[in-house]
Each structure stands twice: as C-alpha cells, then as structure tokens.
Coordinates of C-alpha atoms and ligand atoms in Angstrom, one line a residue:
M1 CA -11.5 10.2 -36.9
T2 CA -12.9 9.5 -32.7
L3 CA -14.8 12.0 -31.4
K4 CA -12.2 11.9 -28.7
K5 CA -9.2 12.3 -31.3
L6 CA -10.9 15.5 -32.4
I7 CA -11.6 17.0 -29.3
V8 CA -8.0 16.3 -28.6
G9 CA -7.1 18.3 -31.8
M10 CA -9.7 21.0 -31.0
L11 CA -8.2 21.9 -27.6
A12 CA -4.7 21.8 -28.8
S13 CA -5.3 24.4 -31.7
V14 CA -7.3 26.5 -29.1
T15 CA -4.2 26.7 -26.4
L16 CA -2.1 27.2 -29.9
V17 CA -3.5 30.1 -31.3
G18 CA -4.1 31.3 -27.8
G19 CA -0.2 31.7 -27.7
A20 CA -0.2 29.6 -24.5
A21 CA 1.7 26.5 -23.9
Q22 CA 1.7 23.6 -26.3
A23 CA 0.7 20.2 -26.1
A24 CA 3.1 18.1 -24.4
E25 CA 4.0 14.3 -24.5
L26 CA 4.8 13.1 -21.3
S27 CA 5.6 10.0 -19.5
I28 CA 4.6 8.7 -16.4
V29 CA 5.8 5.5 -14.4
S30 CA 3.8 3.5 -12.2
G31 CA 3.3 0.2 -10.6
D32 CA 0.6 -2.5 -11.7
T33 CA -1.2 -3.5 -9.1
G34 CA -4.0 -5.4 -9.2
N35 CA -6.3 -3.6 -12.5
G36 CA -4.1 -0.1 -11.2
L37 CA -2.6 0.5 -14.4
Q38 CA -6.0 -0.1 -16.0
F39 CA -7.4 2.2 -13.3
L40 CA -4.5 4.7 -14.5
Q41 CA -4.7 5.2 -18.4
A42 CA -8.6 5.5 -18.5
Q43 CA -7.9 8.4 -16.4
L44 CA -4.9 9.2 -18.8
E45 CA -7.5 9.4 -21.4
K46 CA -9.8 12.1 -19.6
F47 CA -6.4 14.4 -18.8
T48 CA -5.7 14.2 -22.6
A49 CA -9.4 15.1 -23.8
E50 CA -9.2 18.6 -21.4
T51 CA -5.6 19.4 -21.5
G52 CA -4.6 18.4 -25.1
H53 CA -1.2 16.7 -23.5
T54 CA -0.7 13.2 -24.2
V55 CA 0.9 10.7 -21.4
T56 CA 2.7 7.5 -22.2
V57 CA 2.8 4.5 -19.2
V58 CA 5.7 3.3 -18.2
P59 CA 4.0 -0.1 -16.2
M60 CA 6.4 -1.2 -12.9
P61 CA 6.0 -4.6 -11.3
S62 CA 3.8 -4.6 -8.3
S63 CA 6.6 -4.8 -5.7
T64 CA 7.3 -1.3 -4.3
T65 CA 11.1 -1.9 -3.4
D66 CA 11.5 -3.6 -6.9
Q67 CA 10.3 0.1 -8.6
F68 CA 12.3 2.1 -5.3
G69 CA 15.3 -0.2 -7.0
Q70 CA 14.9 1.2 -10.5
Y71 CA 13.8 5.1 -9.7
R72 CA 16.5 5.9 -7.7
L73 CA 18.9 4.8 -10.6
W74 CA 16.8 6.7 -13.1
L75 CA 16.9 9.9 -10.7
A76 CA 20.4 9.6 -9.7
A77 CA 21.1 9.8 -13.1
G78 CA 19.3 12.9 -14.0
N79 CA 17.0 11.1 -16.3
T80 CA 14.7 13.3 -18.6
D81 CA 12.1 10.4 -19.8
I82 CA 10.5 10.3 -16.6
D83 CA 8.2 13.8 -16.0
V84 CA 6.0 11.9 -13.4
Y85 CA 6.6 9.4 -10.6
T86 CA 4.2 7.4 -8.7
T87 CA 5.5 7.6 -4.9
D88 CA 5.1 5.3 -2.1
V89 CA 4.2 7.3 1.1
I90 CA 7.6 6.6 2.4
W91 CA 10.0 7.6 -0.2
A92 CA 9.6 11.0 0.6
P93 CA 13.0 11.8 2.5
Q94 CA 14.9 9.6 0.4
L95 CA 14.1 10.9 -3.2
A96 CA 13.3 14.5 -2.2
E97 CA 16.2 16.0 -3.9
H98 CA 15.0 14.9 -7.5
F99 CA 11.8 16.3 -7.1
V100 CA 9.8 19.4 -7.6
D101 CA 8.3 21.7 -4.7
L102 CA 4.4 21.7 -5.7
S103 CA 3.6 24.0 -2.6
A104 CA 2.7 26.5 -4.7
A105 CA 1.3 24.9 -7.3
A106 CA -1.3 23.2 -5.2
A107 CA -1.9 26.4 -2.6
D108 CA -5.6 26.1 -3.1
V109 CA -5.8 22.7 -2.5
I110 CA -3.5 21.3 0.3
G111 CA -6.2 22.3 3.0
D112 CA -8.6 20.1 1.0
H113 CA -6.2 17.0 2.0
F114 CA -5.3 15.2 5.7
P115 CA -2.9 17.1 7.1
S116 CA -0.8 14.4 8.5
I117 CA -0.8 13.1 4.6
I118 CA 0.7 16.4 3.4
E119 CA 3.3 16.8 6.1
S120 CA 4.7 13.1 5.0
Q121 CA 5.5 14.5 1.5
T122 CA 7.1 17.8 3.2
V123 CA 10.8 17.2 3.4
N124 CA 12.3 20.8 4.4
G125 CA 9.2 22.5 4.3
Q126 CA 8.6 21.3 0.3
L127 CA 6.0 19.3 -0.9
V128 CA 7.5 16.6 -3.1
A129 CA 4.8 14.6 -4.1
L130 CA 1.1 15.1 -4.1
P131 CA -1.3 12.6 -2.0
A132 CA -3.0 10.4 -4.2
Y133 CA -4.7 8.1 -2.2
T134 CA -3.6 6.4 1.3
D135 CA -3.4 2.8 2.8
A136 CA -4.5 1.0 5.6
P137 CA -4.8 -2.9 5.4
A138 CA -8.2 -5.0 6.7
L139 CA -8.6 -8.6 7.8
F140 CA -10.8 -10.2 5.1
Y141 CA -12.9 -12.9 5.7
R142 CA -15.3 -14.9 4.6
K143 CA -18.5 -15.2 6.4
D144 CA -20.2 -17.8 4.9
L145 CA -17.6 -19.9 6.6
L146 CA -17.5 -18.3 9.9
E147 CA -21.1 -18.3 10.0
K148 CA -21.3 -22.3 8.4
Y149 CA -18.3 -22.8 11.6
G150 CA -20.0 -20.9 14.1
K151 CA -17.2 -18.4 14.6
E152 CA -16.6 -15.1 15.4
V153 CA -14.3 -12.7 13.5
P154 CA -11.3 -12.8 15.5
T155 CA -10.2 -9.8 17.4
T156 CA -6.4 -11.7 18.7
W157 CA -4.0 -13.8 16.7
T158 CA -4.3 -16.3 18.5
E159 CA -7.9 -16.8 18.0
L160 CA -7.4 -16.2 14.3
R161 CA -5.0 -19.5 14.4
E162 CA -7.4 -21.2 15.9
T163 CA -10.4 -20.4 14.0
A164 CA -8.3 -20.9 10.6
T165 CA -7.1 -24.2 11.9
E166 CA -10.4 -25.6 12.6
I167 CA -12.1 -24.2 9.6
M168 CA -9.1 -25.1 6.7
E169 CA -8.8 -29.0 8.3
G170 CA -13.2 -28.8 7.9
E171 CA -13.0 -27.8 4.6
R172 CA -10.1 -30.1 3.3
A173 CA -13.0 -32.7 3.0
E174 CA -14.4 -30.6 -0.1
N175 CA -11.1 -28.3 -1.0
P176 CA -7.8 -29.8 -0.6
D177 CA -6.3 -26.5 -1.7
M178 CA -8.2 -24.7 1.7
W179 CA -5.4 -22.3 4.0
G180 CA -6.2 -20.7 6.8
F181 CA -4.4 -17.4 6.6
V182 CA -2.4 -15.8 3.3
F183 CA -0.6 -12.8 3.4
Q184 CA 2.9 -10.8 2.5
G185 CA 5.8 -13.2 3.2
N186 CA 8.3 -12.5 0.6
A187 CA 11.5 -10.5 1.5
Y188 CA 10.5 -7.1 0.9
E189 CA 8.9 -3.9 1.9
G190 CA 5.2 -5.7 2.0
L191 CA 6.6 -7.9 4.8
T192 CA 8.0 -4.9 6.5
C193 CA 4.6 -3.7 6.7
D194 CA 3.0 -7.0 8.1
A195 CA 5.7 -7.5 10.5
L196 CA 5.4 -4.0 12.1
E197 CA 1.5 -5.4 12.4
W198 CA 2.5 -8.4 14.1
V199 CA 4.9 -6.5 16.3
K200 CA 3.0 -3.5 17.5
S201 CA -0.2 -5.6 17.9
Y202 CA 2.1 -7.1 20.9
G203 CA 2.8 -3.9 22.2
G204 CA 6.8 -4.5 20.8
G205 CA 7.3 -1.2 19.6
Q206 CA 7.8 0.6 16.2
I207 CA 11.4 -0.8 15.0
V208 CA 13.1 2.6 15.4
E209 CA 10.9 4.9 17.4
A210 CA 10.0 8.4 16.6
D211 CA 12.9 9.9 18.8
G212 CA 15.0 7.9 16.8
T213 CA 15.9 4.9 20.1
I214 CA 16.3 1.1 18.3
S215 CA 13.2 -0.6 20.2
I216 CA 13.2 -3.7 18.2
N217 CA 15.1 -6.3 20.2
N218 CA 12.1 -6.5 23.2
E219 CA 10.1 -9.6 24.5
Q220 CA 7.1 -9.0 22.9
A221 CA 8.4 -8.7 19.5
V222 CA 10.1 -11.7 19.8
A223 CA 6.3 -13.1 20.8
A224 CA 4.8 -11.5 17.9
L225 CA 7.5 -13.1 15.5
E226 CA 6.9 -16.6 17.2
E227 CA 3.0 -16.5 16.8
A228 CA 4.1 -15.7 13.0
A229 CA 6.9 -18.5 12.6
S230 CA 3.8 -20.8 13.6
W231 CA 1.6 -20.1 11.0
I232 CA 4.2 -21.1 7.9
G233 CA 3.3 -24.7 6.9
T234 CA 0.3 -24.7 9.1
I235 CA -2.2 -22.0 8.5
A236 CA -0.5 -20.8 6.0
P237 CA 1.3 -22.6 2.8
E238 CA 5.3 -22.3 2.7
G239 CA 4.6 -20.4 -0.6
V240 CA 4.0 -17.8 1.4
L241 CA 7.8 -16.6 2.1
A242 CA 7.4 -15.7 -1.5
Y243 CA 3.8 -14.0 -1.5
G244 CA 3.1 -10.1 -2.4
E245 CA 0.2 -9.2 -2.3
E246 CA -1.1 -9.8 -5.8
E247 CA -0.3 -13.8 -4.8
S248 CA -1.5 -13.6 -1.7
R249 CA -5.2 -11.9 -3.7
G250 CA -4.8 -14.3 -6.1
V251 CA -4.9 -17.7 -3.6
W252 CA -8.1 -15.9 -1.7
Q253 CA -10.0 -14.9 -5.0
L254 CA -9.9 -18.1 -6.1
G255 CA -12.0 -18.9 -2.2
N256 CA -8.8 -20.5 -1.3
A257 CA -8.3 -19.0 1.8
V258 CA -10.3 -18.6 4.8
F259 CA -8.3 -15.1 6.3
M260 CA -6.3 -12.9 4.2
R261 CA -4.1 -9.5 5.2
N262 CA -4.5 -7.0 2.3
W263 CA -4.7 -3.2 1.4
P264 CA -8.4 -1.9 0.6
Y265 CA -7.7 -2.5 -3.3
A266 CA -8.2 -6.7 -2.6
Y267 CA -12.2 -5.7 -1.8
A268 CA -13.4 -4.1 -5.1
L269 CA -11.7 -7.1 -7.0
G270 CA -13.0 -9.3 -4.8
E271 CA -16.6 -8.2 -5.7
A272 CA -16.2 -8.0 -9.1
S273 CA -18.1 -10.9 -11.6
D274 CA -14.8 -12.6 -11.8
S275 CA -14.3 -13.6 -8.2
A276 CA -14.9 -16.5 -6.8
V277 CA -15.8 -15.0 -3.5
A278 CA -17.9 -12.5 -4.4
G279 CA -21.2 -11.7 -2.2
K280 CA -19.0 -14.0 0.7
F281 CA -16.7 -11.6 2.6
D282 CA -16.3 -9.2 4.5
V283 CA -13.5 -6.9 6.2
A284 CA -12.4 -6.3 9.9
P285 CA -9.5 -4.6 12.0
L286 CA -6.6 -7.2 12.0
P287 CA -6.3 -8.9 15.0
A288 CA -4.5 -8.1 18.5
G289 CA -1.5 -9.7 19.8
E290 CA -1.2 -10.4 23.5
G291 CA 0.4 -8.7 26.6
P292 CA -0.2 -5.7 28.5
E293 CA -0.4 -3.3 25.3
A294 CA -1.6 -5.8 22.6
R295 CA -4.0 -3.7 20.1
S296 CA -5.0 -3.7 16.9
A297 CA -2.1 -2.3 14.5
A298 CA -2.6 -1.2 10.9
T299 CA 1.0 0.2 8.4
L300 CA 0.4 3.0 6.8
G301 CA 0.8 3.4 3.3
G302 CA -0.4 5.5 0.5
W303 CA 0.8 5.9 -2.7
N304 CA 1.1 10.3 -4.4
Y305 CA 2.5 11.7 -7.5
A306 CA 6.1 13.7 -8.0
V307 CA 7.0 15.2 -11.2
S308 CA 11.2 15.4 -11.8
K309 CA 13.5 17.7 -11.8
Y310 CA 14.4 16.5 -14.6
S311 CA 11.1 16.7 -16.8
E312 CA 11.4 19.1 -19.5
D313 CA 7.6 19.9 -19.5
Q314 CA 7.2 20.4 -15.9
D315 CA 4.3 22.8 -16.0
A316 CA 2.4 20.0 -18.1
A317 CA 3.7 17.2 -15.9
I318 CA 2.8 19.4 -12.7
E319 CA -1.3 19.9 -14.3
L320 CA -0.8 15.9 -14.4
A321 CA -0.1 15.3 -10.6
M322 CA -2.9 17.9 -9.9
F323 CA -5.4 16.4 -12.0
L324 CA -4.5 12.6 -10.7
T325 CA -4.9 13.9 -7.1
S326 CA -7.6 16.0 -8.1
A327 CA -11.3 15.3 -5.9
E328 CA -12.8 14.0 -9.0
I329 CA -10.3 11.5 -9.7
Q330 CA -10.0 10.6 -5.6
K331 CA -13.4 9.7 -5.7
V332 CA -13.7 7.4 -9.1
R333 CA -10.9 5.8 -7.3
A334 CA -12.4 5.2 -4.1
I335 CA -15.3 3.8 -5.9
E336 CA -14.0 1.8 -8.3
Q337 CA -10.6 0.8 -6.9
T338 CA -12.3 1.0 -3.2
N339 CA -8.4 2.9 -2.6
L340 CA -9.1 5.4 0.6
P341 CA -9.1 9.2 -0.4
T342 CA -6.8 11.6 1.2
I343 CA -9.2 14.7 1.0
E344 CA -11.1 14.3 3.8
A345 CA -14.4 15.2 2.6
L346 CA -15.0 12.5 0.6
Y347 CA -15.9 10.1 3.6
D348 CA -18.5 11.7 3.6
D349 CA -19.4 11.2 0.3
A350 CA -23.0 9.7 0.2
E351 CA -22.0 8.3 -3.5
I352 CA -19.0 6.6 -2.5
A353 CA -20.0 5.1 0.9
E354 CA -22.9 3.4 -1.5
A355 CA -20.5 2.0 -3.6
A356 CA -17.6 1.1 -1.3
P357 CA -18.6 0.9 2.5
I358 CA -15.1 0.0 3.4
I359 CA -14.2 3.3 2.7
P360 CA -15.9 5.7 5.4
N361 CA -15.5 2.2 7.5
W362 CA -11.1 2.8 7.5
K363 CA -11.3 6.5 7.8
E364 CA -10.4 5.5 11.4
I365 CA -8.3 2.9 10.9
F366 CA -6.0 4.9 8.6
Q367 CA -6.0 7.7 11.1
N368 CA -5.0 5.7 13.5
A369 CA -2.2 3.3 11.5
V370 CA 0.9 3.0 12.8
P371 CA 3.9 4.3 10.3
R372 CA 6.9 3.3 9.3
P373 CA 10.0 4.9 10.4
S374 CA 10.9 6.4 7.5
A375 CA 10.8 10.2 9.1
P376 CA 13.4 9.3 11.9
T377 CA 15.7 6.9 9.7
Q378 CA 15.5 9.5 6.9
A379 CA 18.1 8.1 3.7
D380 CA 18.4 5.2 6.0
Y381 CA 14.7 3.7 5.7
N382 CA 15.0 1.4 2.8
E383 CA 18.2 0.1 4.2
T384 CA 16.2 0.0 8.0
S385 CA 13.4 -1.8 6.1
S386 CA 15.2 -4.4 4.4
L387 CA 17.5 -6.0 7.7
F388 CA 14.0 -5.9 9.4
W389 CA 12.4 -7.6 6.9
S390 CA 15.3 -9.9 6.2
A391 CA 15.5 -10.8 10.3
V392 CA 11.9 -11.4 10.1
H393 CA 12.1 -13.5 6.6
N394 CA 14.6 -15.5 8.4
T395 CA 12.6 -16.3 11.4
L396 CA 9.5 -16.9 9.6
S397 CA 11.6 -19.9 6.9
G398 CA 13.3 -21.5 10.5
N399 CA 16.4 -19.9 9.7
G400 CA 17.5 -18.9 13.6
S401 CA 15.4 -17.8 16.2
A402 CA 12.8 -14.6 16.4
A403 CA 14.8 -14.1 19.6
E404 CA 18.7 -14.3 17.7
N405 CA 17.3 -12.7 14.7
L406 CA 16.1 -9.7 16.4
E407 CA 19.6 -9.5 18.6
V408 CA 21.6 -9.2 15.5
L409 CA 19.4 -7.0 13.7
E410 CA 19.4 -4.4 16.7
A411 CA 23.5 -5.1 16.2
D412 CA 22.7 -4.0 12.5
L413 CA 20.6 -1.0 13.0
Q414 CA 22.9 0.2 15.5
D415 CA 25.5 0.0 13.1
L416 CA 23.6 1.6 10.4
L417 CA 22.1 4.5 12.5
Q418 CA 24.6 5.6 15.2
Ligands
GLC501 C1 1.2 -1.2 -0.5 C2 1.1 0.3 0.3 C3 2.6 0.7 0.3 C4 3.4 -0.3 1.0 C5 3.2 -1.0 0.2 C6 4.0 -2.7 0.5 O1 1.3 -0.8 -1.5 O2 0.1 1.2 -0.2 O3 2.6 2.0 1.5 O4 4.6 -0.2 0.6 O5 2.5 -1.8 -0.3 O6 3.8 -3.5 -0.4

C-alpha cells in the first residue's frame, strides 16, 4: 500500500467514525490547454489526500466554444454525472440557472478576490462560480531576434507588421518555416477575443457597449479588421485561420514565429526545458491601433469552478471548488502555470514574483482589460460572439470586405438583440 492510499484510507475511516459525511466520488470536467489537465490531476491528488474524496476528471478539448456547446447540453438535460464544471468567465449569465449559489460557502474568502471578478460570476445576487484564475493576453516577442535586427518592441500594429516582415524575411534564409506573427484566427471564441482587441485598440468600441448599444459598425473597427486581414499570407500563415491557442503556441515554441498573441499560460510552457524559445523571449502589452482613441487593448479572460445543481454530492463538490480556488492552489498555479491569480494578495507574493515575473507585471494589464459583452447580451452572448467571430473570419479569409461584413453583422445583431 502506498503512503498516499494509507493516508486516504485513514482519513476516510476517521470521517466515518466521526459520523460525518462519507468520502464522495466526484467528477469534474475541464478543457485541456497546455498541460492544464496534468496540473489539475496533481491538485486533485492533494484534495483526495486531505479530504478522502476521490475525483475523476472528464477531459474536454481546448476550445472554450466546444466546451460550452457540450456543457449546455448536459446541463439542460440535468446530467447527474458531473459535479463540478470548469467555466469560462463569459458563461456565468448563460448557465447560472444550473449552478449552486456559492456565496454562503465562500463567505469567508470572497473578500480576498478582486471584486470585479466576483461580480462577473454573480448573477441575480447568486455567486454561480468561484474564480480560479484570470487572464489577459500578452505580445510574446523574440528578444534575441529584435536585438539581432536592431528593432524595438512594437507599440502599434503598423510597427508590428513592419518589424515582423523585416525579421521574417531575414530569417527565412536560415529557417524557411519562419513567420512574423501568429494568433488565434479560427472561427471560435478565441477569435472574438483577438478581434475585440484589434477593434478596441483602434478606438472602435466593444461590439456591444455596456448600455446595450450595438457599436461595431464604425470606421475604426473597419480599419482594425483591414489591418488584420493584411497579415494573412504575409506575416501570418494562411493556416492561422484554423489556429486556436495551442496551434499558435506550437509554431511559436518551435522557434518559427517572431511574435505571438497568447495568454500568460504560454509563458511557463515557453520557458520549459523542451521549448526551442526558452530564454529567448519576453512579453509586452499588445500594440495599439491608429487614430485619436488608439490604445493597447487586452481582452479579459479567466476560468472558474461551478457546482452543478444536479450533483448528488453537492457538499463535497463545493469543498472541491473551494479547494481548487484557494490561495494555496492559486499560488502553485501562478508559479507552475503562470496563470494570473484572482486573489489580490498573491500579486505581492515574493515567491511568485521570483518564479513568474509576468504575474506582478500583468496585474495592471488585467485590471484594464476589456470585457467581452457578456453582461449586456446575457443569454444571447454566445450567439452575439458567434456572429462577430464569423464576420471577422470572413474578412480575414477575403470573403467580403471589412465594411460589408460589419454592416451585415450590425443588422444581424439588431435582429438578435432588439
Ligand atoms: C482563454 C481565456 C478565456 C477565453 C478563451 C478563448 O482561455 O481565459 O476567457 O474565452 O481563452 O479562447
């Protein structure tokens, strides 16, 4: 018998003798991005050792859009097999009715998290998910190559295009697979995040504003999408139109891109010993657009744990959600996964700053990050986002101009939302 099994057995019998709850067998669903599931498994082993509850992981694909489609079906059917769901920051209003209110259970720790994140998971006064980490993207750049070509880190998209072109062309003599820029261009939620950044960085608004105004059909948004369309087949491979986070990271981590747009998780993986870019890259805020309201813009992301109303072990499931979102686990997550904590105090933690300098540096970026319009569109968010990413994907694919596609999008959003 291993030491762990022994401890688990002892803990289980202690709780039984004490007449308290029996050890539960829980299931948790989670998407797999990077080595996220491997990390989760390691944390679950700690949970089992501490509580005696065992947990089975139901693995899902990396794409948040694919996860959402499946979860919505399971929840609508009242599935009792899944106790805990790993949920994207944008889903709370759409799935709230299926989740347990965690505000009483989490009363002592709610105040430790950034209030805006707690608010994003609160629907009609109910806390429907507990935050595990927040997300705000970075421009990953090859510092060795910028140095070699005597270039600064670009602060506008125009500069990025020029620098990417020059370095890519220069490097192709040695590496024919070299590209200038990779990002998330597939037709899914990830493209909504990337394209919202382009539009906002040109001063083109947030698709649907906080007061419900549909703002997307404007000249600055057109200019932003035209700029992005000019990258396809020039600084970015045509294949980027099918890339999610992991495909872009794949190209980048092989050393085949000068720049990448991705979330902080790619930082730890890029520095790992099996990475061709370890020690050769750094991160900066995303570039700004052009025009009077140009700025750097980052889309706000993040992940949470929610307990299903249909779980037959709700108390143990709540314990699991509390455990996975605790300061202890968020700290390990920050150090090993470079995921941004939602607990404010961890941004002053010396061990995190030492092991993962991106974390304290990204506090300000995530605090200024742009939310997707999930609050003003509520139950219609997924459809809103899908109309947006389709219009953008068409534009990037040369299927209609930016101006034409945004005009159609505006009309479709009016039909949907008004
Ligand atoms: C990241 C973000 C999430 C977003 C997704 C899009 O996982 O944390 O909020 O929806 O990327 O691909």
